[in-house]
CSV table of C-alpha atoms in Angstrom, one decimal:
chain,number,residue,atom,x,y,z
A,276,MET,CA,4.3,32.2,0.7
A,277,PRO,CA,7.0,32.3,3.5
A,278,ARG,CA,9.1,29.2,3.7
A,279,PRO,CA,9.3,27.6,7.2
A,280,ASP,CA,12.6,26.8,8.9
A,281,PRO,CA,13.5,23.2,7.8
A,282,LYS,CA,14.5,22.1,11.3
A,283,SER,CA,11.3,23.4,12.7
A,284,LEU,CA,9.3,21.6,10.0
A,285,VAL,CA,11.1,18.3,10.6
A,286,SER,CA,10.4,18.7,14.3
A,287,PHE,CA,6.7,19.3,13.6
A,288,PHE,CA,6.4,16.3,11.4
A,289,SER,CA,8.2,14.2,13.9
A,290,ARG,CA,5.7,15.1,16.6
A,291,ALA,CA,2.7,14.7,14.3
A,292,LEU,CA,3.9,11.3,13.1
A,293,SER,CA,4.5,10.1,16.7
A,294,SER,CA,1.0,11.1,17.6
A,295,PHE,CA,-0.4,9.3,14.5
A,296,GLN,CA,1.5,6.1,15.2
A,297,SER,CA,0.3,6.0,18.8
A,298,SER,CA,-3.3,6.3,17.7
A,299,PRO,CA,-5.6,3.7,16.1
A,300,ASP,CA,-6.0,5.9,13.0
A,301,ALA,CA,-5.3,4.3,9.6
A,302,PHE,CA,-5.2,7.7,7.8
A,303,ARG,CA,-4.5,11.2,9.0
A,304,VAL,CA,-3.9,14.6,7.3
A,305,LEU,CA,-1.0,16.3,9.1
A,306,CYS,CA,-1.2,19.7,7.4
A,307,THR,CA,-2.6,21.6,4.5
A,308,LEU,CA,-0.7,23.9,2.2
A,309,PRO,CA,-0.5,26.8,1.9
A,310,HIS,CA,0.2,27.3,5.6
A,311,ALA,CA,2.0,30.0,7.5
A,312,SER,CA,4.4,29.4,10.4
A,313,ASP,CA,2.2,26.8,12.2
A,314,PRO,CA,1.3,23.8,9.9
A,315,ALA,CA,-2.1,22.4,10.5
A,316,PRO,CA,-4.7,20.3,8.7
A,317,ARG,CA,-7.5,22.4,7.0
A,318,PRO,CA,-10.6,20.4,6.0
A,319,PRO,CA,-12.3,21.7,2.9
A,320,ALA,CA,-14.9,24.4,3.4
A,321,HIS,CA,-16.8,23.2,0.3
A,322,PRO,CA,-17.3,19.7,-1.2
A,323,VAL,CA,-14.2,18.4,-3.1
A,324,GLY,CA,-15.2,17.3,-6.6
A,325,HIS,CA,-11.9,15.7,-7.5
A,326,LEU,CA,-9.1,14.5,-5.2
A,327,VAL,CA,-5.8,13.7,-6.8
A,328,VAL,CA,-3.7,11.4,-4.7
A,329,LEU,CA,0.0,11.1,-5.2
A,330,ASP,CA,0.9,8.1,-3.0
A,331,SER,CA,4.6,7.3,-2.8
A,332,SER,CA,7.6,6.6,-0.6
A,333,PHE,CA,8.9,10.1,-1.5
A,334,ASN,CA,12.4,8.9,-0.8
A,335,PRO,CA,13.1,11.5,-2.1
A,336,PRO,CA,10.5,13.4,-4.1
A,337,THR,CA,11.6,13.7,-7.7
A,338,ARG,CA,10.8,15.5,-10.9
A,339,ALA,CA,8.7,12.5,-11.9
A,340,HIS,CA,6.5,12.9,-8.8
A,341,ALA,CA,6.0,16.7,-9.5
A,342,GLY,CA,5.3,16.0,-13.2
A,343,MET,CA,2.7,13.3,-12.4
A,344,ALA,CA,0.9,15.6,-10.1
A,345,ARG,CA,1.1,18.7,-12.3
A,346,ALA,CA,-0.3,16.8,-15.3
A,347,ALA,CA,-3.2,15.3,-13.4
A,348,LEU,CA,-4.5,18.4,-11.7
A,349,ASP,CA,-7.6,20.0,-13.3
A,350,ASP,CA,-9.6,23.0,-12.3
A,351,GLY,CA,-11.0,22.7,-8.8
A,352,ALA,CA,-9.0,19.6,-7.9
A,353,ARG,CA,-7.3,19.2,-4.5
A,354,LEU,CA,-4.0,17.4,-4.2
A,355,LEU,CA,-3.2,14.8,-1.5
A,356,LEU,CA,0.5,13.8,-1.0
A,357,LEU,CA,0.2,10.5,0.8
A,358,LEU,CA,3.1,8.7,2.6
A,359,SER,CA,2.6,5.1,3.7
A,360,VAL,CA,4.4,4.4,6.9
A,361,ASN,CA,3.8,0.6,6.4
A,362,ASN,CA,4.8,-0.1,2.8
A,363,ALA,CA,4.2,-3.5,1.2
A,364,ASP,CA,7.7,-3.7,-0.3
A,365,LYS,CA,10.0,-1.0,1.0
A,366,ALA,CA,11.7,-0.6,4.3
A,367,PRO,CA,11.9,3.0,5.8
A,368,LYS,CA,15.4,3.9,4.7
A,369,PRO,CA,17.6,5.9,4.1
A,370,ALA,CA,15.6,9.0,4.9
A,371,GLY,CA,13.4,9.0,8.0
A,372,PHE,CA,9.7,9.7,7.6
A,373,PRO,CA,9.8,13.2,9.2
A,374,VAL,CA,12.5,14.2,6.7
A,375,ARG,CA,10.4,12.8,3.8
A,376,LEU,CA,7.4,14.7,5.0
A,377,ALA,CA,9.4,17.9,5.0
A,378,MET,CA,10.6,17.2,1.5
A,379,MET,CA,6.9,16.6,0.5
A,380,ASP,CA,6.1,20.0,2.0
A,381,ALA,CA,8.7,21.6,-0.2
A,382,MET,CA,7.4,19.9,-3.3
A,383,GLY,CA,3.9,20.9,-2.5
A,384,ARG,CA,5.0,24.5,-2.1
A,385,GLN,CA,6.6,24.4,-5.5
A,386,LEU,CA,3.4,23.1,-7.1
A,387,LEU,CA,1.4,25.8,-5.4
A,388,GLU,CA,3.7,28.5,-6.7
A,389,GLU,CA,3.2,27.1,-10.2
A,390,ALA,CA,-0.5,26.7,-9.9
A,391,GLY,CA,-1.3,30.1,-8.4
A,392,SER,CA,-4.2,30.7,-6.1
A,393,GLY,CA,-6.9,28.1,-5.7
A,394,LEU,CA,-5.0,24.9,-5.3
A,395,GLN,CA,-4.8,23.3,-1.8
A,396,VAL,CA,-2.4,20.5,-1.0
A,397,ASP,CA,-2.8,18.1,1.9
A,398,LEU,CA,0.1,16.1,3.4
A,399,ALA,CA,-1.1,12.8,5.0
A,400,VAL,CA,0.1,9.5,6.3
A,401,THR,CA,-1.4,6.1,6.4
A,402,THR,CA,-0.7,2.7,7.8
A,403,MET,CA,-2.3,1.0,4.8
A,404,PRO,CA,0.0,-0.5,2.2
A,405,PHE,CA,-2.5,-1.2,-0.6
A,406,PHE,CA,-4.6,1.2,-2.7
A,407,HIS,CA,-7.9,-0.4,-1.9
A,408,ASP,CA,-7.2,-0.2,1.9
A,409,LYS,CA,-6.0,3.4,1.5
A,410,ALA,CA,-9.1,4.5,-0.3
A,411,ARG,CA,-11.3,2.9,2.4
A,412,ALA,CA,-9.3,4.6,5.2
A,413,LEU,CA,-9.4,7.9,3.4
A,414,ALA,CA,-13.2,7.7,3.1
A,415,GLN,CA,-13.7,6.6,6.7
A,416,SER,CA,-11.6,9.4,8.1
A,417,GLY,CA,-14.4,11.9,7.1
A,418,PHE,CA,-11.8,14.6,6.4
A,419,TYR,CA,-13.2,15.3,2.9
A,420,GLY,CA,-16.9,14.9,3.9
A,421,ALA,CA,-18.7,13.1,1.2
A,422,PRO,CA,-16.1,10.9,-0.6
A,423,PRO,CA,-14.9,12.8,-3.7
A,424,THR,CA,-14.0,11.3,-7.1
A,425,THR,CA,-10.5,10.1,-6.3
A,426,THR,CA,-7.6,9.5,-8.7
A,427,PHE,CA,-4.6,7.7,-7.5
A,428,LEU,CA,-1.4,8.5,-9.4
A,429,ALA,CA,1.1,5.7,-10.0
A,430,GLY,CA,4.2,4.7,-12.0
A,431,PHE,CA,4.1,1.6,-14.2
A,432,ASP,CA,5.9,-0.6,-11.7
A,433,THR,CA,3.1,0.2,-9.2
A,434,LEU,CA,0.5,-0.8,-11.7
A,435,VAL,CA,2.2,-4.2,-12.0
A,436,ARG,CA,2.1,-4.6,-8.3
A,437,VAL,CA,-1.5,-3.5,-8.0
A,438,PHE,CA,-2.6,-6.3,-10.4
A,439,ASP,CA,-0.3,-9.0,-9.0
A,440,ALA,CA,-2.4,-11.6,-7.3
A,441,LYS,CA,0.4,-12.6,-4.9
A,442,TYR,CA,-0.4,-9.5,-2.8
A,443,TYR,CA,-4.0,-10.6,-2.3
A,444,GLY,CA,-3.5,-14.3,-1.6
A,445,GLY,CA,-4.7,-15.2,-5.1
A,446,ASP,CA,-6.9,-14.2,-7.9
A,447,ASP,CA,-10.1,-14.3,-5.9
A,448,GLY,CA,-8.6,-12.1,-3.2
A,449,MET,CA,-7.5,-9.6,-5.8
A,450,ARG,CA,-11.0,-9.4,-7.3
A,451,GLN,CA,-12.6,-9.0,-3.9
A,452,ALA,CA,-10.2,-6.1,-3.1
A,453,LEU,CA,-10.1,-4.3,-6.4
A,454,GLY,CA,-13.7,-4.8,-7.4
A,455,PRO,CA,-15.1,-2.5,-4.6
A,456,PHE,CA,-12.1,-0.1,-5.1
A,457,PHE,CA,-13.1,0.7,-8.7
A,458,ALA,CA,-16.8,0.2,-8.2
A,459,GLY,CA,-16.6,3.0,-5.6
A,460,GLY,CA,-15.4,5.5,-8.2
A,461,ALA,CA,-11.6,5.3,-7.6
A,462,LYS,CA,-9.4,5.7,-10.6
A,463,LEU,CA,-5.8,4.8,-11.3
A,464,ARG,CA,-3.8,7.1,-13.5
A,465,VAL,CA,-0.6,5.4,-14.6
A,466,THR,CA,2.4,7.4,-16.0
A,467,ALA,CA,4.4,5.3,-18.5
A,468,ARG,CA,8.1,6.1,-18.8
A,469,PRO,CA,10.9,4.4,-20.9
A,470,ASP,CA,12.3,1.7,-18.7
A,471,GLU,CA,14.8,-1.1,-19.3
A,472,ARG,CA,12.5,-3.6,-17.6
A,473,TRP,CA,9.1,-2.6,-19.0
A,474,GLY,CA,10.2,-1.1,-22.4
A,475,GLY,CA,8.8,2.0,-24.1
A,476,ALA,CA,5.4,3.6,-23.7
A,477,GLU,CA,3.7,1.5,-26.4
A,478,GLU,CA,5.0,-1.7,-24.8
A,479,GLN,CA,3.8,-0.6,-21.4
A,480,ARG,CA,0.3,0.3,-22.8
A,481,ALA,CA,0.1,-3.2,-24.3
A,482,LEU,CA,1.1,-4.9,-21.0
A,483,ALA,CA,-1.3,-2.7,-19.1
A,484,GLU,CA,-4.2,-3.8,-21.3
A,485,ARG,CA,-3.3,-7.4,-20.5
A,486,LEU,CA,-3.0,-6.7,-16.8
A,487,VAL,CA,-6.2,-4.7,-16.2
A,488,GLN,CA,-8.4,-6.8,-18.5
A,489,GLY,CA,-10.8,-4.1,-19.5
A,490,GLU,CA,-11.0,-2.3,-16.2
A,491,GLU,CA,-12.2,1.2,-17.2
A,492,GLY,CA,-10.9,2.8,-14.0
A,493,VAL,CA,-7.3,2.5,-15.2
A,494,SER,CA,-5.8,5.0,-17.7
A,495,VAL,CA,-2.2,5.1,-19.0
A,496,VAL,CA,-0.6,8.4,-20.0
A,497,GLU,CA,2.9,9.2,-21.1
A,498,GLY,CA,5.3,11.4,-19.1
A,499,MET,CA,5.5,14.9,-20.4
A,500,MET,CA,9.3,15.2,-20.3
A,501,GLU,CA,12.0,12.6,-20.7
A,502,ASP,CA,14.0,13.9,-17.6
A,503,GLU,CA,10.9,13.5,-15.4
A,504,GLY,CA,11.4,9.7,-15.7
A,505,VAL,CA,14.0,9.7,-13.0
A,506,SER,CA,12.9,7.6,-10.1
A,507,SER,CA,13.6,7.9,-6.4
A,508,SER,CA,15.7,4.8,-6.5
A,509,GLN,CA,17.8,6.2,-9.3
A,510,VAL,CA,18.3,9.4,-7.4
A,511,ARG,CA,19.4,7.4,-4.3
A,512,ASP,CA,21.8,5.4,-6.5
A,513,VAL,CA,23.4,8.5,-8.0
A,514,VAL,CA,23.8,10.1,-4.6
A,515,GLY,CA,25.1,6.9,-3.1
A,516,LYS,CA,27.8,6.7,-5.7
A,517,GLY,CA,28.9,10.3,-5.0
A,518,GLY,CA,27.2,11.9,-8.0
A,519,MET,CA,25.6,15.3,-8.0
A,520,LEU,CA,22.0,16.0,-8.8
A,521,VAL,CA,20.7,19.5,-9.7
A,522,SER,CA,16.9,20.3,-9.6
A,523,TRP,CA,15.8,16.7,-9.0
A,524,TRP,CA,12.2,17.8,-8.7
A,525,GLY,CA,10.3,20.8,-10.0
A,526,ARG,CA,10.9,22.8,-13.1
A,527,ARG,CA,14.4,24.0,-14.0
């Protein structure tokens, strides 16, 4: 698959993002991989049985992002790399959104090369900061036709935020938001990784059980490789201190 010129790709995403932000849309697919020289969205020709959604700030994409997507993809699944341009907690810095989208494109290409033929990867943006709102905007867009079974990928810190009532105005608001989200068939696949704040995988599983209170739509899996546990914030911290990073996403 030919690789596009990085500057041209950033320019494309800048124009596409500007068009999206000037519209009333809450969700839009900007392009579908694989694509040739002219990126464009490509709605599925056949019903999508399973849509895997990697929703992140991608600032930058990391080996952890690639590993989460790689482990979750099954036969016939379609991958959606989703960037929120209004994030509940994170300001848009240091990398601008068009640059992040270009990096997402590069990561998607790497995953395509590993998966071989058959996989399609959509790059999309949304103004919705919360999973339940994103799922609704995705379904209402009509891009995938009949809503497929949708699995959202997340790290453990995201799971903690999803089940934090402060983001919903209290416990009742959280139940009203997450109840329809899971009842509609959405799933949350959480990748545990050793973390100073949350502990090891077993500690995270125990905390997850307390948080989700029996919600069957949530599953917790362990990361496949220790070095895939590097987060975007850790990457930015190393770079900010003048450190070097080699192969910070994808396989070595």
